[in-house]
XYZ file of C-alpha atoms in Angstrom:
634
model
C -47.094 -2.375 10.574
C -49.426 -1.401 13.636
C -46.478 -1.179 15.610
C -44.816 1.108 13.809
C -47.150 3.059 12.746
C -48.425 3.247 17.006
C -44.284 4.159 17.617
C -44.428 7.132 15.187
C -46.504 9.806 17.405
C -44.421 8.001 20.587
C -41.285 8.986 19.511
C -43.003 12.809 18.466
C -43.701 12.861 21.584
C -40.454 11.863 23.248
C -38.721 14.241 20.913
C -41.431 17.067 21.781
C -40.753 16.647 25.764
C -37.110 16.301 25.255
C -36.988 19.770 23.807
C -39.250 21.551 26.177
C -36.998 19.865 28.724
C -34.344 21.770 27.385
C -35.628 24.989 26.537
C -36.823 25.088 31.022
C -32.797 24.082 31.311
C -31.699 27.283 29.458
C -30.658 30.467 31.644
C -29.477 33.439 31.486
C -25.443 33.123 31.458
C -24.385 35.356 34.821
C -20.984 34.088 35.636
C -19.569 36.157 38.556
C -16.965 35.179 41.268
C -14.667 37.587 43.387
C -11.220 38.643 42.242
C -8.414 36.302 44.446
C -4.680 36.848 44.241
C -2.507 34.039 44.458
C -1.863 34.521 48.336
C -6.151 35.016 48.953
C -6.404 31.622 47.148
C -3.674 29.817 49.446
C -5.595 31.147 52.666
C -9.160 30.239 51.219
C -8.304 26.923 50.206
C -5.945 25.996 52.852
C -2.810 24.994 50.869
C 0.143 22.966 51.736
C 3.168 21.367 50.450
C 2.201 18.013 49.014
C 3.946 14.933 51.462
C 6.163 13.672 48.862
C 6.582 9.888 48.081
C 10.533 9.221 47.257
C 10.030 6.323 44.717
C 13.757 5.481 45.616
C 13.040 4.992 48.951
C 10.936 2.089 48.193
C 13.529 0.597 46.051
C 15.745 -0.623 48.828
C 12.850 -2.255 50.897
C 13.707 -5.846 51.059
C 10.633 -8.050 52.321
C 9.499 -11.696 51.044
C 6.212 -10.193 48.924
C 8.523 -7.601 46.957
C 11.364 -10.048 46.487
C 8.545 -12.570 44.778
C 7.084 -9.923 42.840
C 10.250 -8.763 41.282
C 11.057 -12.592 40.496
C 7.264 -12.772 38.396
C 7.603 -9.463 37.369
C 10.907 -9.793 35.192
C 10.477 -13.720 34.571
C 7.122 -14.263 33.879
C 6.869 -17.921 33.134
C 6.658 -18.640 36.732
C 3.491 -16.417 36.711
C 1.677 -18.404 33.947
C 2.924 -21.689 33.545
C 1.933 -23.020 36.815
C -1.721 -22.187 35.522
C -1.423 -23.353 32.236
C -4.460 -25.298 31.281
C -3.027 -28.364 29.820
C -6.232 -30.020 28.876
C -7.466 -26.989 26.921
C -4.316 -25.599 25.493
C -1.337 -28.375 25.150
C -2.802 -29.685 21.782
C -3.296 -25.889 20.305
C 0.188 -24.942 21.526
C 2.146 -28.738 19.873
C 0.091 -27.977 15.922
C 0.902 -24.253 16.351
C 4.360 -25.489 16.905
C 4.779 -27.662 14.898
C 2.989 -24.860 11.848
C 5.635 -22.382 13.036
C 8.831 -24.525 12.792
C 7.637 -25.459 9.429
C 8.238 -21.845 8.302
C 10.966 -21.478 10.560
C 12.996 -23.562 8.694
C 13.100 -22.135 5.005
C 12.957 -18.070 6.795
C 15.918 -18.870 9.066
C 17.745 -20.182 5.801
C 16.750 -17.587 3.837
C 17.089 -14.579 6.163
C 20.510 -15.635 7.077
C 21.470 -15.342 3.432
C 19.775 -11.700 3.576
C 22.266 -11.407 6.184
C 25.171 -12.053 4.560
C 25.784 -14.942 6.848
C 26.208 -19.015 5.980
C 22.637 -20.457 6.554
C 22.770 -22.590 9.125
C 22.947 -19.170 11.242
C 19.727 -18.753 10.619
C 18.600 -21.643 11.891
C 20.417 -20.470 14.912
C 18.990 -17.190 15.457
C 15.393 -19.483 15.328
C 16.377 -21.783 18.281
C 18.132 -19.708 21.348
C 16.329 -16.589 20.699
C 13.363 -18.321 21.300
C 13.604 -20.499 23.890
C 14.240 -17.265 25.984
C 11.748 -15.335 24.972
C 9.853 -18.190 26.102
C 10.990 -17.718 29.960
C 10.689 -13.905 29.996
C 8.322 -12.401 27.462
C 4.971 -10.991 28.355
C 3.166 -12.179 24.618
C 1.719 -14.769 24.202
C 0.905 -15.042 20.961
C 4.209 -13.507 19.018
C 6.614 -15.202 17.206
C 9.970 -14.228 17.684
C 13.356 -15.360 15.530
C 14.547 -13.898 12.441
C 12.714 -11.645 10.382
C 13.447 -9.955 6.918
C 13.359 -6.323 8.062
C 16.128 -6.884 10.952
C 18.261 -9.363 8.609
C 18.630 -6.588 6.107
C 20.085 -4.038 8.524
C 22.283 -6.740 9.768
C 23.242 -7.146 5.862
C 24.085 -3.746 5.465
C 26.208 -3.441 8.663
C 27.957 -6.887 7.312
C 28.409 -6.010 3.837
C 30.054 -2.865 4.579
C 32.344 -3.615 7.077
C 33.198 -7.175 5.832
C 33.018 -6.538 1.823
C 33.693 -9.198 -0.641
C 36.822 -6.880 -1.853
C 38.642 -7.057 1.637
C 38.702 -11.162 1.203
C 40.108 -11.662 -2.525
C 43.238 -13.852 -2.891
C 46.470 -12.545 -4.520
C 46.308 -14.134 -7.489
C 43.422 -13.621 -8.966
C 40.028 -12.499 -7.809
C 38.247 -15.305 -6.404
C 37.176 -14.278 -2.789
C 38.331 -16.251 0.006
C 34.581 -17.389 1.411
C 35.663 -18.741 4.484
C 37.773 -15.874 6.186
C 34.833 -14.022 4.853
C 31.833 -15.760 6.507
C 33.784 -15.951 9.842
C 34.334 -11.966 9.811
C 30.878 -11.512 9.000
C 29.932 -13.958 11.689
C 31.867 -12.175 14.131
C 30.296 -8.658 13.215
C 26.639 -10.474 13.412
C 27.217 -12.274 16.778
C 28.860 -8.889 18.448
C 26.091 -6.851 16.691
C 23.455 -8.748 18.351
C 25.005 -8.644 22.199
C 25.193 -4.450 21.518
C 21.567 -4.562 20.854
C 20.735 -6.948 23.629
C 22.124 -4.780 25.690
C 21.082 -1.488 24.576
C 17.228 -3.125 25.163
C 17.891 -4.535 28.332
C 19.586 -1.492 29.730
C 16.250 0.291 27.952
C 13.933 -1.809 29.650
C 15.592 -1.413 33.258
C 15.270 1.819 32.739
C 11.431 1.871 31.913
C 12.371 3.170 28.841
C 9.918 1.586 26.710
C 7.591 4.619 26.172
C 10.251 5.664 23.795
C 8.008 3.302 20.978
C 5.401 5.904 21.460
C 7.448 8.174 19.500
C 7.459 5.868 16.613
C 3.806 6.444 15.322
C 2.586 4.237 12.886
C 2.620 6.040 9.420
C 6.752 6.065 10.816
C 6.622 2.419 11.590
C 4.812 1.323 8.208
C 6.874 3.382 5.729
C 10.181 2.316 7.113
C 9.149 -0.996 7.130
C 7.742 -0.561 3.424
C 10.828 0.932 2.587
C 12.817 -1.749 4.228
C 10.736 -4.704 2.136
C 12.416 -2.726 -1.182
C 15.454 -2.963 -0.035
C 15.224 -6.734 0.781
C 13.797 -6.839 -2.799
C 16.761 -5.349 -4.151
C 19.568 -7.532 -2.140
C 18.117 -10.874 -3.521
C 18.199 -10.161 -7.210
C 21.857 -11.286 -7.588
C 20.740 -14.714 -5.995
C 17.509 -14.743 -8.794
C 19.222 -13.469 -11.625
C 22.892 -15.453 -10.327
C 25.039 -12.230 -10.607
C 28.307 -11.336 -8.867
C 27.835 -7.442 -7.842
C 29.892 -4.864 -5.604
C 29.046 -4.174 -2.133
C 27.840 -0.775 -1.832
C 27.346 1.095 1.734
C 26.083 4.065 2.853
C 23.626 7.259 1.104
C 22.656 5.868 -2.710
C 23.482 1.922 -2.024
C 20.190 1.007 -3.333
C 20.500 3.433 -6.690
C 23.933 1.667 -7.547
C 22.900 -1.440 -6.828
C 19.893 -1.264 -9.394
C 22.509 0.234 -11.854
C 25.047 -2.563 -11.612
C 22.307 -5.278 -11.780
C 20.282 -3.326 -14.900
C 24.373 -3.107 -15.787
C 24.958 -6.750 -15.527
C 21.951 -8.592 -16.991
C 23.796 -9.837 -19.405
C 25.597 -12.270 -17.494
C 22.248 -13.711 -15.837
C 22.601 -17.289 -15.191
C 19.439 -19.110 -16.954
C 19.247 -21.993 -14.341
C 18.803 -19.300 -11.241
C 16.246 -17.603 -13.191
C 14.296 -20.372 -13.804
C 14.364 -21.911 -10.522
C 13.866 -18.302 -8.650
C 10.491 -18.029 -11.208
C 9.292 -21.721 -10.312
C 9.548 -21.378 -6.785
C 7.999 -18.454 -6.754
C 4.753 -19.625 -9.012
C 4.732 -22.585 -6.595
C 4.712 -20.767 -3.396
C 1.620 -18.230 -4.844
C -0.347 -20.895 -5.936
C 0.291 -23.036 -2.408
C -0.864 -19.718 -0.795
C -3.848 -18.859 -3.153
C -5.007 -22.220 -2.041
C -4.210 -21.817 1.515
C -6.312 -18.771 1.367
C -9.383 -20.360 -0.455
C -9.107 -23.700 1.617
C -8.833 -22.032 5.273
C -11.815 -23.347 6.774
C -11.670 -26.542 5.524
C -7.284 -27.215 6.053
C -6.700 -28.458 10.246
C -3.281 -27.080 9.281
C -2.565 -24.348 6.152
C -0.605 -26.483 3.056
C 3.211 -25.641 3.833
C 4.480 -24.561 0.990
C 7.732 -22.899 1.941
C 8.759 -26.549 3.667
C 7.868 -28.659 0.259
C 9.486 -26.098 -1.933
C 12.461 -26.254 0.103
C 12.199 -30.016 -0.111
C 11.440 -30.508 -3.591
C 13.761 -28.132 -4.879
C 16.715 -29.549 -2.887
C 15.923 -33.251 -4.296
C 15.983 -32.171 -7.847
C 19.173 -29.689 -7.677
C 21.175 -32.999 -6.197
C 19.513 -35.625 -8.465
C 20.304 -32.895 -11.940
C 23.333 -31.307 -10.204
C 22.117 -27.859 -10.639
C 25.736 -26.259 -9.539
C 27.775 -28.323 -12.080
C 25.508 -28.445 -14.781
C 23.447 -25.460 -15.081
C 26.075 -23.124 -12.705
C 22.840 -22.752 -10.111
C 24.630 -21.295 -6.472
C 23.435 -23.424 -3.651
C 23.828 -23.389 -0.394
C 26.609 -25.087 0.420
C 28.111 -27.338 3.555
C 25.967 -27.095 6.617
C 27.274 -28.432 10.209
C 25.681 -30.194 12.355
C 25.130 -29.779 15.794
C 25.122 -26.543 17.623
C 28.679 -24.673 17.886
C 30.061 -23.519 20.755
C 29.419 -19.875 23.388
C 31.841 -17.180 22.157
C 32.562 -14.094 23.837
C 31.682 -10.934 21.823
C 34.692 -8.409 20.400
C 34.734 -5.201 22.549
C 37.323 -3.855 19.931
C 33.913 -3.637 17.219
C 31.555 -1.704 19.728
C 32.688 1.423 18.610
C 31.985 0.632 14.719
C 28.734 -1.359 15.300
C 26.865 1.265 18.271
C 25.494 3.646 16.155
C 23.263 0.754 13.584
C 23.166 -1.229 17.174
C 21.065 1.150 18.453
C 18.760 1.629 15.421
C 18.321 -2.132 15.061
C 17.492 -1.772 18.919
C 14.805 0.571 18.775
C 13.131 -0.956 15.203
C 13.167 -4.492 16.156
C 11.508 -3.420 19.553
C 8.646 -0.766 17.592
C 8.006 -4.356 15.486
C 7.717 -6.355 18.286
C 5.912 -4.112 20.366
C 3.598 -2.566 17.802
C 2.458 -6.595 16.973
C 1.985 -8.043 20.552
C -0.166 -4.582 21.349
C -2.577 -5.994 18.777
C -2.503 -9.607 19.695
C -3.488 -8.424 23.159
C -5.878 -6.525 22.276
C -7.842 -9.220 20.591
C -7.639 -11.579 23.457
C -8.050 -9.625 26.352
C -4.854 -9.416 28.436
C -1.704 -6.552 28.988
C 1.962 -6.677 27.344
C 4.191 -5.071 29.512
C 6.746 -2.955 27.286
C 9.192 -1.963 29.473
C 9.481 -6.142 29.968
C 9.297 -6.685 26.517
C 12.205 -4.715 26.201
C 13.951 -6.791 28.848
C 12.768 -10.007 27.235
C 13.872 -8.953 23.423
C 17.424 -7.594 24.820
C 18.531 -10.999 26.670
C 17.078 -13.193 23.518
C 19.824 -11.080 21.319
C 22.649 -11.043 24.464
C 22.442 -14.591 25.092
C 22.510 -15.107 20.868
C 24.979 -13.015 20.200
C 26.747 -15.089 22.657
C 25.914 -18.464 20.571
C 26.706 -16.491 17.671
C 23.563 -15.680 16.419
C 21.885 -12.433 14.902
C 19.693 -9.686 15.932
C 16.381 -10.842 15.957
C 12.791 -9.762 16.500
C 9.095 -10.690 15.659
C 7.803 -12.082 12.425
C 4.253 -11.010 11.533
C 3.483 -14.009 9.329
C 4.509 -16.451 11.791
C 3.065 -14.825 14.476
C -0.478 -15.036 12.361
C 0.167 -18.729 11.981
C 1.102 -19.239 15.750
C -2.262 -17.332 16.171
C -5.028 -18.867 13.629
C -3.365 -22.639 14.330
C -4.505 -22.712 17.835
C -1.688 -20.855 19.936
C -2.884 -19.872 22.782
C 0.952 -19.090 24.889
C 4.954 -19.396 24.165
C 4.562 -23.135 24.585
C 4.124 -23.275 20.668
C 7.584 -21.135 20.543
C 9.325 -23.381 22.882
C 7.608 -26.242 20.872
C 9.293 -24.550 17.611
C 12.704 -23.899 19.025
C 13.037 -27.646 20.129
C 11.569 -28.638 16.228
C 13.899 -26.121 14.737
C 16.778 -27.979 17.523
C 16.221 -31.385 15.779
C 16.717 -30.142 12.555
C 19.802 -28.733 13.464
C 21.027 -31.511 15.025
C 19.902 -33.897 12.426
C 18.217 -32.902 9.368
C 20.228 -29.424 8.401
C 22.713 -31.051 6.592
C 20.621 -32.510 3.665
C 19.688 -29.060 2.771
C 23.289 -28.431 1.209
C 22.352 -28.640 -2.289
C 19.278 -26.538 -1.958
C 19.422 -23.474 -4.453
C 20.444 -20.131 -3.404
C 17.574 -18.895 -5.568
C 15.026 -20.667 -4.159
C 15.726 -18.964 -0.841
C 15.153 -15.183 -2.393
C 12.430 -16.320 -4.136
C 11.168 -17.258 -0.186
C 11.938 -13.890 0.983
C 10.534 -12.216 -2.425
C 7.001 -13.843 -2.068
C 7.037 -13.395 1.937
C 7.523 -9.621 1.033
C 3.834 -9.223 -0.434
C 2.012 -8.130 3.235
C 5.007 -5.252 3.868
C 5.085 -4.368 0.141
C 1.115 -4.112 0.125
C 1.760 -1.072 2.275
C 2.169 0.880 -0.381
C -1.267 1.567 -0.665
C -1.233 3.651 2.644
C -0.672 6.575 0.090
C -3.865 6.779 -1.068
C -5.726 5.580 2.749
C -3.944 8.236 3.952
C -4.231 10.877 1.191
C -7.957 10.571 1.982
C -7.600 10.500 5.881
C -4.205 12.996 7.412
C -2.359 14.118 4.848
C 0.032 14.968 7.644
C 0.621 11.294 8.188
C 1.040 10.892 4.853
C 4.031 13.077 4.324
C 5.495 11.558 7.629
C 5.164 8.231 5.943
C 6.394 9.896 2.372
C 9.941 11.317 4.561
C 10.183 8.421 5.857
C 10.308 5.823 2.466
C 11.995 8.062 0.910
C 14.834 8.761 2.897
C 14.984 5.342 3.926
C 15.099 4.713 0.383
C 18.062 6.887 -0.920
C 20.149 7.647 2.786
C 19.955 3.208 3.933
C 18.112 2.087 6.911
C 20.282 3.639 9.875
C 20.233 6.923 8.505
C 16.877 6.938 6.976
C 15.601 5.854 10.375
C 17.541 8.926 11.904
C 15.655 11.347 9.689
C 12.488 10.180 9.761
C 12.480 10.001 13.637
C 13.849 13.397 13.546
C 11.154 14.908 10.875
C 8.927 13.487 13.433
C 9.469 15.226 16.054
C 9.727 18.037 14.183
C 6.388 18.377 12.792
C 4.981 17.476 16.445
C 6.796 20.817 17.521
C 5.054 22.408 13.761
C 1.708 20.952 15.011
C 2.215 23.153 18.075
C 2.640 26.063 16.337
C 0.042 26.246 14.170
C -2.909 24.477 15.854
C -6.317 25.181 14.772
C -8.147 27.737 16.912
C -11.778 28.278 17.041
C -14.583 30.118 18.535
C -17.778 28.223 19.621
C -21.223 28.759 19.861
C -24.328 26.892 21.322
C -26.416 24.645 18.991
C -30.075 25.863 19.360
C -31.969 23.824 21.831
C -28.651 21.645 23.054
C -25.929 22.351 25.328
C -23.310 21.355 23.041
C -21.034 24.305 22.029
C -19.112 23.881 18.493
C -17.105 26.357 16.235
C -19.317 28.918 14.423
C -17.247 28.787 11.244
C -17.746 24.908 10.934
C -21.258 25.007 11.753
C -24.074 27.749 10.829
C -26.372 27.618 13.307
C -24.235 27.642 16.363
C -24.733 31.233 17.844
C -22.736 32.468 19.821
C -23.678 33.373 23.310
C -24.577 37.064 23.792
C -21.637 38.809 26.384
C -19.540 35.803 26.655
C -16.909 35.092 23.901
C -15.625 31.342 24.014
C -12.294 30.998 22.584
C -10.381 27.031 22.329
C -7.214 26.246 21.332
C -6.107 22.644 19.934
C -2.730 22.941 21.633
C -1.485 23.562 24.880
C -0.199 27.101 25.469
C 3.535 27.172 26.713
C 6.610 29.765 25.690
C 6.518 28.519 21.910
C 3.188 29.359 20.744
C 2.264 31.668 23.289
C 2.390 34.639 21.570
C 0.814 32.812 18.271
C -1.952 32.122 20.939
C -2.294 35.858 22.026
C -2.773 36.948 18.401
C -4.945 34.311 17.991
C -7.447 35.575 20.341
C -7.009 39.337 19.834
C -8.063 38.559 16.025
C -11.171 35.980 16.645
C -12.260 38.269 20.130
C -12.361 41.439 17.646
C -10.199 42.942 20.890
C -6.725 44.727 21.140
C -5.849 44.099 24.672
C -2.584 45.998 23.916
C -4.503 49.419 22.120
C -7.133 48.824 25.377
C -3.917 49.073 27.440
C -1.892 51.528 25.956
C -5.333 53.279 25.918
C -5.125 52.798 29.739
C -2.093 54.535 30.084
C -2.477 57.767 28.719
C -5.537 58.518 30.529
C -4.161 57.434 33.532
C -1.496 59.570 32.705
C -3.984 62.667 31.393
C -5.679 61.940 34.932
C -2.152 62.263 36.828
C -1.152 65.430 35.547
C -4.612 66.980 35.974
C -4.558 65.792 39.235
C -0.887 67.553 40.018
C -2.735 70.718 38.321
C -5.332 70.819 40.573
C -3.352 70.198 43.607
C -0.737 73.258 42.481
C -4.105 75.702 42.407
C -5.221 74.355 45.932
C -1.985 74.861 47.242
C -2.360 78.699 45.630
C -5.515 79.008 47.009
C -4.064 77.669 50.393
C -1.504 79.922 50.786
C -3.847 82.965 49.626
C -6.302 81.924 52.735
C -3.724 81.251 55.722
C -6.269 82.132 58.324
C -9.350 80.068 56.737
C -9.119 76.473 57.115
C -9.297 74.122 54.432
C -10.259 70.798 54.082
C -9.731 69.168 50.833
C -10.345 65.237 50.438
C -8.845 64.304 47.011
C -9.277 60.956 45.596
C -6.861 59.656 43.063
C -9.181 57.076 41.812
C -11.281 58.908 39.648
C -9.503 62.073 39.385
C -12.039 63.925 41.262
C -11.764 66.422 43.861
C -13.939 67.427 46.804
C -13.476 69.702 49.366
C -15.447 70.045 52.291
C -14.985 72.830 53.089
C -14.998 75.812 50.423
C -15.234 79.610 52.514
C -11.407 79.828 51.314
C -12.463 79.443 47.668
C -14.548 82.553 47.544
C -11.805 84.550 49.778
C -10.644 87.679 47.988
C -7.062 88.137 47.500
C -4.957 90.506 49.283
């Protein structure tokens, strides 16, 4: 209490001397410097050309040093795993692993089906994708394979260019599954070497800035929009309904309408087993949550569920008895390279390049944050690089676009991963299964897998409540994110992604126009200077008017600017000028007056001399010598 009380008159005094500091600190404001043309600068400071550095030039050098640097640079893994502590990290990497693969496994199968593609695809697009991210992402702590966002747009390119309708037989309507699948495949696998290559090319290019461009209110209500539309496409698995393939502006609307449309015809055995799953997984989460600290490893839910549920659909016969859609047939072993179709790029570029840029802003946008937290630098133009040749080299093993998965990558992260050694560790789980296990799953429900992607939809679906964050915070960013879901929502992904770039871009360009202008006075006793409308006891500085601007000033806005400042100045630079002219021109005409009546008086006086010094200045005229003036006329 005695020290407190002792700091009061300490601090009082602190404060006191601070001040009177101040107060000897404040001047009179004389700002004066002589007027310099352009050319007067150039001499006074000496200028010169700038020796310019041509960053081709350097391109071609060939020595040992560069040639290893552009080998670490572009495949990393030789940069970190000859460091990797294996004592400290091996054990982290193995569990996170081994916690990874065990989602893997259900989210291949399920996104797969969100793809319109067999599952076992899925399980694909989890191992090669992977294992090459491994050798030349940047990351460490991302985990990349399928993800529900990307599998959607791959649905809808699938869908509508490979539609149930275009694979019935003649005589009756049963669809012909097979040709089907192997269309669909076909469009997947070709899809996903388009996008590898737009990224790589990208990357080469250093094109990765381009994700700056995709701010986050963007990013978030695409993605939110994207999670309905995921939400939409599995409840003919739930509800085990039969519905048209729609494409294009309005997909989601008529899909809605056919299923409202078609409830009717629900299958009871697909409803029940969607609900169970769905209770199960919750409650297996809910506990996950509440048990965190005390679980090594978090309960997996998704891997018992997909267990469980395939044991009792072959031991009650779900499909014969209850018509419950399962899965089907699944190969084993790993198929075969095939080459891509050139004869599809020209249908597939356009949604290649949209899947390009969004699976890149997820990507991106996560291993920015993962980074951040642990203290060390993603490289986007490599990320780029490293995303494109996962999707080229799976498109060539037939697999589909792919990109980051935020759940998995928090479970690669809170299980102990410290580097891609837990992917690799994954892909080569995820390669057993394949190889072995996959084909036990073949009686496993169809509805159990949306009811997987339904309850893996809560963290993109809880972005909804950005509405009101950002209601209170930019309402700007709020009606970017509002474009964005909503014309995600009616126009499909590809061309919802279109406008809401382009909206953008477009209020960036709005921004400029109209930015916020200001003029600012000094806080008493401070040299801080802030806008006099915003706060009432900044004064303004007596002679000196400072005016800012929250943009910069270029052929756009510069005559918004100019009004701007004759209206907060109080000045009319154009009345001051135009003011300026006719007395210049009132001065020029008396002038040509006065010189007439000296030349008069000049030739009146031929034999006095006159000397008359006029100076066209001021208007003024002297003469220095003025006998002729008082000469009488002839």
């Amino acid at each position: 209490m005695e020290l407190s009380e002792a700091s009061g008159p300490r601090d009082t005094q602190v404060l006191l001397a601070t001040t009177e500091a101040m107060e000897l600190r404040r001047r009179d404001y004389h700002v004066e410097r002589p007027l310099l043309n352009q050319e007067q600068l150039e001499e006074l400071g000496h200028w010169g050309s700038a020796t310019r550095t041509h960053q081709w030039r350097t391109w071609f050098q060939c020595s040992r040093a560069r040639a290893r640097a552009l080998l670490l640079q572009h495949l990393p893994v030789l940069a970190w795993l000859p460091q990797y502590p294996v004592r400290d990290w091996l054990l982290g990497d193995l569990l996170s692993g081994l916690s990874v693969a065990i989602m893997q496994l259900p989210q291949g199968l399920a996104y797969a089906l969100l793809a319109g593609l067999p599952p076992v695809f899925g399980l694909y697009s989890s191992f090669y994708p992977v294992f090459v991210y491994f050798l030349f992402g940047t990351s460490r702590h991302i985990s990349v394979g399928t993800f529900a966002v990307m599998s959607v747009m791959v649905g809808s390119v699938t869908e509508s260019l490979a539609p149930d309708e275009a694979f019935l037989l003649d005589l009756n309507s049963t669809v012909n599954k097979m040709a089907r699948d192997l269309e669909r495949v076909r469009l997947a696998s070709t899809l996903s070497v388009l996008v590898g290559l737009f990224q790589v090319g990208l990357g080469l290019v250093h094109f990765g800035f381009v994700v700056t461009y995709l701010s986050e209110p963007l990013v978030r209500g695409y993605t939110t929009a994207a999670a309905v539309q995921v939400f939409v496409s599995q409840l003919k698995y739930v509800f085990g309904l039969h519905l048209s393939s729609f494409s294009g502006p309005l997909s989601l609307i008529y899909t809605v309408l056919e299923v409202c449309w078609k409830l009717p015809q629900s299958v009871v055995g697909a409803v029940v087993t969607a609900f169970v799953t769905g209770v199960v997984l919750v409650v297996v989460k809910l506990l996950n949550d509440k048990l965190r600290r005390h679980l090594p490893l978090p309960l997996p839910g998704e891997l018992l569920t997909l267990i469980g549920a395939t044991g009792i659909s072959y031991s009650v016969r779900l499909k014969h008895r209850f018509g419950v859609d399962v899965v089907g047939p699944i190969p084993a072993g790993l198929v075969p390279p095939e080459a891509p179709s050139p004869q599809l790029f020209a249908k597939l570029v356009g949604n290649a390049f949209a899947i390009a840029v969004v699976g890149f802003a997820i990507a991106i946008s996560l291993g920015k944050i993962f980074a951040l937290r642990h203290g060390y630098r993603v490289d986007s133009n490599q990320e780029l690089v490293a995303l494109g040749l996962s999707n080229l080299i799976g498109g060539i093993f037939q697999c589909f676009p792919v990109s980051c998965s935020m759940s998995r990558s928090l479970v690669q992260e809170s299980t102990g991963g410290n580097t891609q050694v837990a992917g690799a560790t994954a892909s080569l789980f995820i390669l057993i299964i394949i190889i072995k296990v996959g084909e036990l799953f073949q009686d496993l429900p169809k509805a159990v897998l949306a009811a997987i992607i339904i309850v893996n939809l809560k963290g993109m679906l809880m972005q909804l409540t950005d509405i009101r964050s950002l209601w209170k915070a930019n309402r700007v960013d709020l009606l970017i994110w509002l474009v964005t879901f909503v014309a995600t929502i009616l126009l499909n992904l590809d061309l919802g992604l279109a406008v809401a770039i382009a909206f953008s871009l477009l209020l960036v360009v709005v921004r400029t126009q109209l930015p916020h202008y200001s003029v600012l006075g000094q806080v008493p006793d401070t040299d801080i200077y802030r806008d006099v409308a915003e706060y009432s006891e900044a004064r303004e500085v007596p002679g000196v008017k400072v005016f800012r601007s929250s943009a910069t000033v270029y052929f756009a806005n510069a005559e918004l600017y100019s009004d701007a400042l004759k209206q907060r100045c109080g000045v009319d630079v154009d009345y001051l000028i135009s003011q300026k002219k006719k007395l210049l021109k009132k001065q020029e005409l008396k002038l040509k007056r006065l010189q007439k009546e000296l030349q008069k008086q000049a030739a009146a006086s031929k034999d006095t001399p006159v000397s008359i010094d006029v100076n066209t200045s001021d208007g003024n005229i002297k003469s220095n010598n003025m006998e002729g003036s008082k000469a009488e006329p002839l």
